[in-house]
mmCIF file of C-alpha atoms in Angstrom:
data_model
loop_
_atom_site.group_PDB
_atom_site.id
_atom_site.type_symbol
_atom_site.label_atom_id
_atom_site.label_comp_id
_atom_site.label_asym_id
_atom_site.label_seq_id
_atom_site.Cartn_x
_atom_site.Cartn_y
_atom_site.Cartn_z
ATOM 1 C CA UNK A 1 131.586 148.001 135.796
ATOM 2 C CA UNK A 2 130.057 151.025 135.444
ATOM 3 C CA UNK A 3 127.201 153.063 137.878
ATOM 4 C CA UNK A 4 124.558 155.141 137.184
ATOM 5 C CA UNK A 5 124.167 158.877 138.680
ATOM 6 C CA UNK A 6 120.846 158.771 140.642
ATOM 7 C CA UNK A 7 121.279 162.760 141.122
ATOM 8 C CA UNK A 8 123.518 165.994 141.410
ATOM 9 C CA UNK A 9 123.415 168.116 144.549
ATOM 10 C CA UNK A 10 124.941 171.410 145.189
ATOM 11 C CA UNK A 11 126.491 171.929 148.838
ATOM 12 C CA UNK A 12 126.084 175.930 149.597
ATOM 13 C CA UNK A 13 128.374 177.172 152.315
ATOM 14 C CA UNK A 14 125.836 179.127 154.606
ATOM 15 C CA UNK A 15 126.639 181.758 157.510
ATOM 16 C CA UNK A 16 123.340 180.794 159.265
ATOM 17 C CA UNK A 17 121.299 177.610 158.217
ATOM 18 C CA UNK A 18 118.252 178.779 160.376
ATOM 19 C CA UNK A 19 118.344 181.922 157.905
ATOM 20 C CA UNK A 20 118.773 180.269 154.786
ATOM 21 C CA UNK A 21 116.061 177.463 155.745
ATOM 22 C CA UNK A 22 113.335 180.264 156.315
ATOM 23 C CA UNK A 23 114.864 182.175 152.731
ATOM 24 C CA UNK A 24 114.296 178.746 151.109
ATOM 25 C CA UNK A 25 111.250 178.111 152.381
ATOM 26 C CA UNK A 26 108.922 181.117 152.441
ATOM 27 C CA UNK A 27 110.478 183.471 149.261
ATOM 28 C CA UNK A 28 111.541 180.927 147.008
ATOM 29 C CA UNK A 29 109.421 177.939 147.812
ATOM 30 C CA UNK A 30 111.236 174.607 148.135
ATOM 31 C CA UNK A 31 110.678 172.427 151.682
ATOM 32 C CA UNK A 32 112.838 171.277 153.889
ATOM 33 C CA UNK A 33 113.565 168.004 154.251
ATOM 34 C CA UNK A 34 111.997 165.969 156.711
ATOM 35 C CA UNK A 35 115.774 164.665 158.761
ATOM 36 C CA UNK A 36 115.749 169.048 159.082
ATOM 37 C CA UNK A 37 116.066 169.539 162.889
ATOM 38 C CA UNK A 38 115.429 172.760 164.220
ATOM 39 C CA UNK A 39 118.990 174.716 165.270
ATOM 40 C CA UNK A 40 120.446 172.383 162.864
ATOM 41 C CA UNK A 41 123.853 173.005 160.942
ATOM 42 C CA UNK A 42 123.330 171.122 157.656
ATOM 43 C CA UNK A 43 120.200 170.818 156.038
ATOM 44 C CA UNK A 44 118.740 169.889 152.804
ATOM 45 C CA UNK A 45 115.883 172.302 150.801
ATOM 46 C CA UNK A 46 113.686 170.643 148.275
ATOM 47 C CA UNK A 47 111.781 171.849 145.447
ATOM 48 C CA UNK A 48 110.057 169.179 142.699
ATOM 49 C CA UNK A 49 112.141 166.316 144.042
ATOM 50 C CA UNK A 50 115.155 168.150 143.407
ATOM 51 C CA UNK A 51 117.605 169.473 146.583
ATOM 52 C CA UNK A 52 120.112 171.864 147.296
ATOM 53 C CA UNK A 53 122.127 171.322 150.816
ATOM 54 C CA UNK A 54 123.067 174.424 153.002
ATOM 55 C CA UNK A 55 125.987 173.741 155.385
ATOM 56 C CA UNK A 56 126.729 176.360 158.185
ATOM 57 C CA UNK A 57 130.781 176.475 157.374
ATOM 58 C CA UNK A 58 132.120 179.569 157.865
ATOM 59 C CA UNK A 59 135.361 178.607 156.942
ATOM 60 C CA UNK A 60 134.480 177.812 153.252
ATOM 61 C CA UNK A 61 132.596 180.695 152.968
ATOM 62 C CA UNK A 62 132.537 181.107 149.012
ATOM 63 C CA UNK A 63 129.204 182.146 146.386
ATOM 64 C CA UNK A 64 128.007 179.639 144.265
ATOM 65 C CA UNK A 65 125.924 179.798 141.222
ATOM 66 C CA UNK A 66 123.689 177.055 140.457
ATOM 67 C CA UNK A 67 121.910 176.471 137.239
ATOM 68 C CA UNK A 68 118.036 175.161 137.702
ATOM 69 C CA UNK A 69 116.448 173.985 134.631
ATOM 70 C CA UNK A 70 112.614 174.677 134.443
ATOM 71 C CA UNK A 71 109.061 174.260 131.734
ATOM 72 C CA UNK A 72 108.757 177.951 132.306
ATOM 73 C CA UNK A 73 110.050 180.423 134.456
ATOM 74 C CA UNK A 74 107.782 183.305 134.265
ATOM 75 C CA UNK A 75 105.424 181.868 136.773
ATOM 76 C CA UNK A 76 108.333 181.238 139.414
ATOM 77 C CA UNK A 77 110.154 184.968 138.453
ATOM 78 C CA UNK A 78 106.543 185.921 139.461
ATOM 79 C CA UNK A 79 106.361 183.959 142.443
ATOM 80 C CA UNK A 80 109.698 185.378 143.743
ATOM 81 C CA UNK A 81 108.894 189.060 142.921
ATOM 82 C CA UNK A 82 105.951 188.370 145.028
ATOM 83 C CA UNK A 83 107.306 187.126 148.059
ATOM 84 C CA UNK A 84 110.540 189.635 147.937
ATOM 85 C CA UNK A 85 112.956 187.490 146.653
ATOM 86 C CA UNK A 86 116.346 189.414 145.905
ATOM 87 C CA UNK A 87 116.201 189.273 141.782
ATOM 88 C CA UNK A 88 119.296 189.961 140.421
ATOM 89 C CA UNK A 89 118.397 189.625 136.710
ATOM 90 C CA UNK A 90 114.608 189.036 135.264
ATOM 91 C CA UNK A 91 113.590 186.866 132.795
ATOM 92 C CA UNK A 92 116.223 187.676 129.671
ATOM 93 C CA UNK A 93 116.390 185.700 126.192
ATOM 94 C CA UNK A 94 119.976 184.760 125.478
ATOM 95 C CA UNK A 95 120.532 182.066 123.007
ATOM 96 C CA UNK A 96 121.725 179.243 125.140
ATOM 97 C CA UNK A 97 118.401 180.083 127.435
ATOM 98 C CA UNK A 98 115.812 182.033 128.940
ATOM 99 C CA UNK A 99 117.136 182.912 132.065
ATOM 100 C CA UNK A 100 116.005 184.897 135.618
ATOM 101 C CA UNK A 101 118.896 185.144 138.325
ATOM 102 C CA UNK A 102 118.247 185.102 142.417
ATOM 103 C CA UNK A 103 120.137 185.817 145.495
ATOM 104 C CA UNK A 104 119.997 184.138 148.430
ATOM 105 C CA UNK A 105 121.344 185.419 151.642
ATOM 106 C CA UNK A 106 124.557 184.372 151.397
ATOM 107 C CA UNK A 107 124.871 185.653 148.144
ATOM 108 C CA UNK A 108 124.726 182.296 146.112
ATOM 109 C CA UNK A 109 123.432 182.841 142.752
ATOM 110 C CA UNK A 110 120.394 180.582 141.328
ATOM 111 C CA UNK A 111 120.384 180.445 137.344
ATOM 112 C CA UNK A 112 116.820 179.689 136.365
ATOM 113 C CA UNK A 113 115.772 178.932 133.279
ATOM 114 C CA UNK A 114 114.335 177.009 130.257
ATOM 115 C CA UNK A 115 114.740 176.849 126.342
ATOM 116 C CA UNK A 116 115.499 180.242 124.728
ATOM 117 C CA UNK A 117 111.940 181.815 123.958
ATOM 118 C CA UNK A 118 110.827 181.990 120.106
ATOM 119 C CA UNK A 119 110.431 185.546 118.531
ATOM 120 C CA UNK A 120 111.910 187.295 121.317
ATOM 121 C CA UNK A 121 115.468 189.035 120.469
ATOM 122 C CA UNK A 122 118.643 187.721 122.278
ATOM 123 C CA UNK A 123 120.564 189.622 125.227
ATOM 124 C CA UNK A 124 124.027 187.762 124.590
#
């Protein structure tokens, strides 16, 4: 007998949860989730139905990268050079996608991006 997936989510290793929550929440939009206690350790951050959990464990202290599919990223690269988000690559054509890259504060890296864009020359 088989089972179906209902989802995928990625477990960040965090030094400071109450950091990363407010990171999450006011530069690159998502919401936390509403089990999210204040002070807490482990938390979840969601954006469009889709989560990412941040776990304050120093001792697996490693950077991630996480790839986040999207319609169309321009709007969100906007969105995050607004509000200060730490943009480690902008929007670039390569051909397996059109991809931005963020930071967060514990130096995980968020892969953003959608189908490779028409007429514009690849980066690869």
């Amino acid at each position: 007998m088989t089972t179906k997936l209902e989802c995928i989510n990625p477990m960040l290793s965090v030094s400071n949860v109450r950091a990363s929550l407010n990171y999450y929440e006011q530069v690159l939009g998502f919401k936390r989730a509403d089990w999210v206690a204040d002070g807490a350790t482990f938390a979840l951050v969601l954006r469009d139905g889709l989560g990412i959990y941040l776990s304050e464990d120093l001792e697996a202290q490693q950077r991630a990268w996480v790839w986040i599919g999207a319609e169309n990223i321009e709007p969100i690269y906007e969105e995050y050079k607004a509000r200060g988000a730490k943009l480690r690559e902008p929007p670039t054509n390569y051909s397996w996608a059109y991809q931005m890259m963020v930071e967060d504060l514990d130096g995980h890296v968020l892969c953003i991006g959608s189908e490779p864009k028409e007429g514009v020359p690849f980066n690869d």
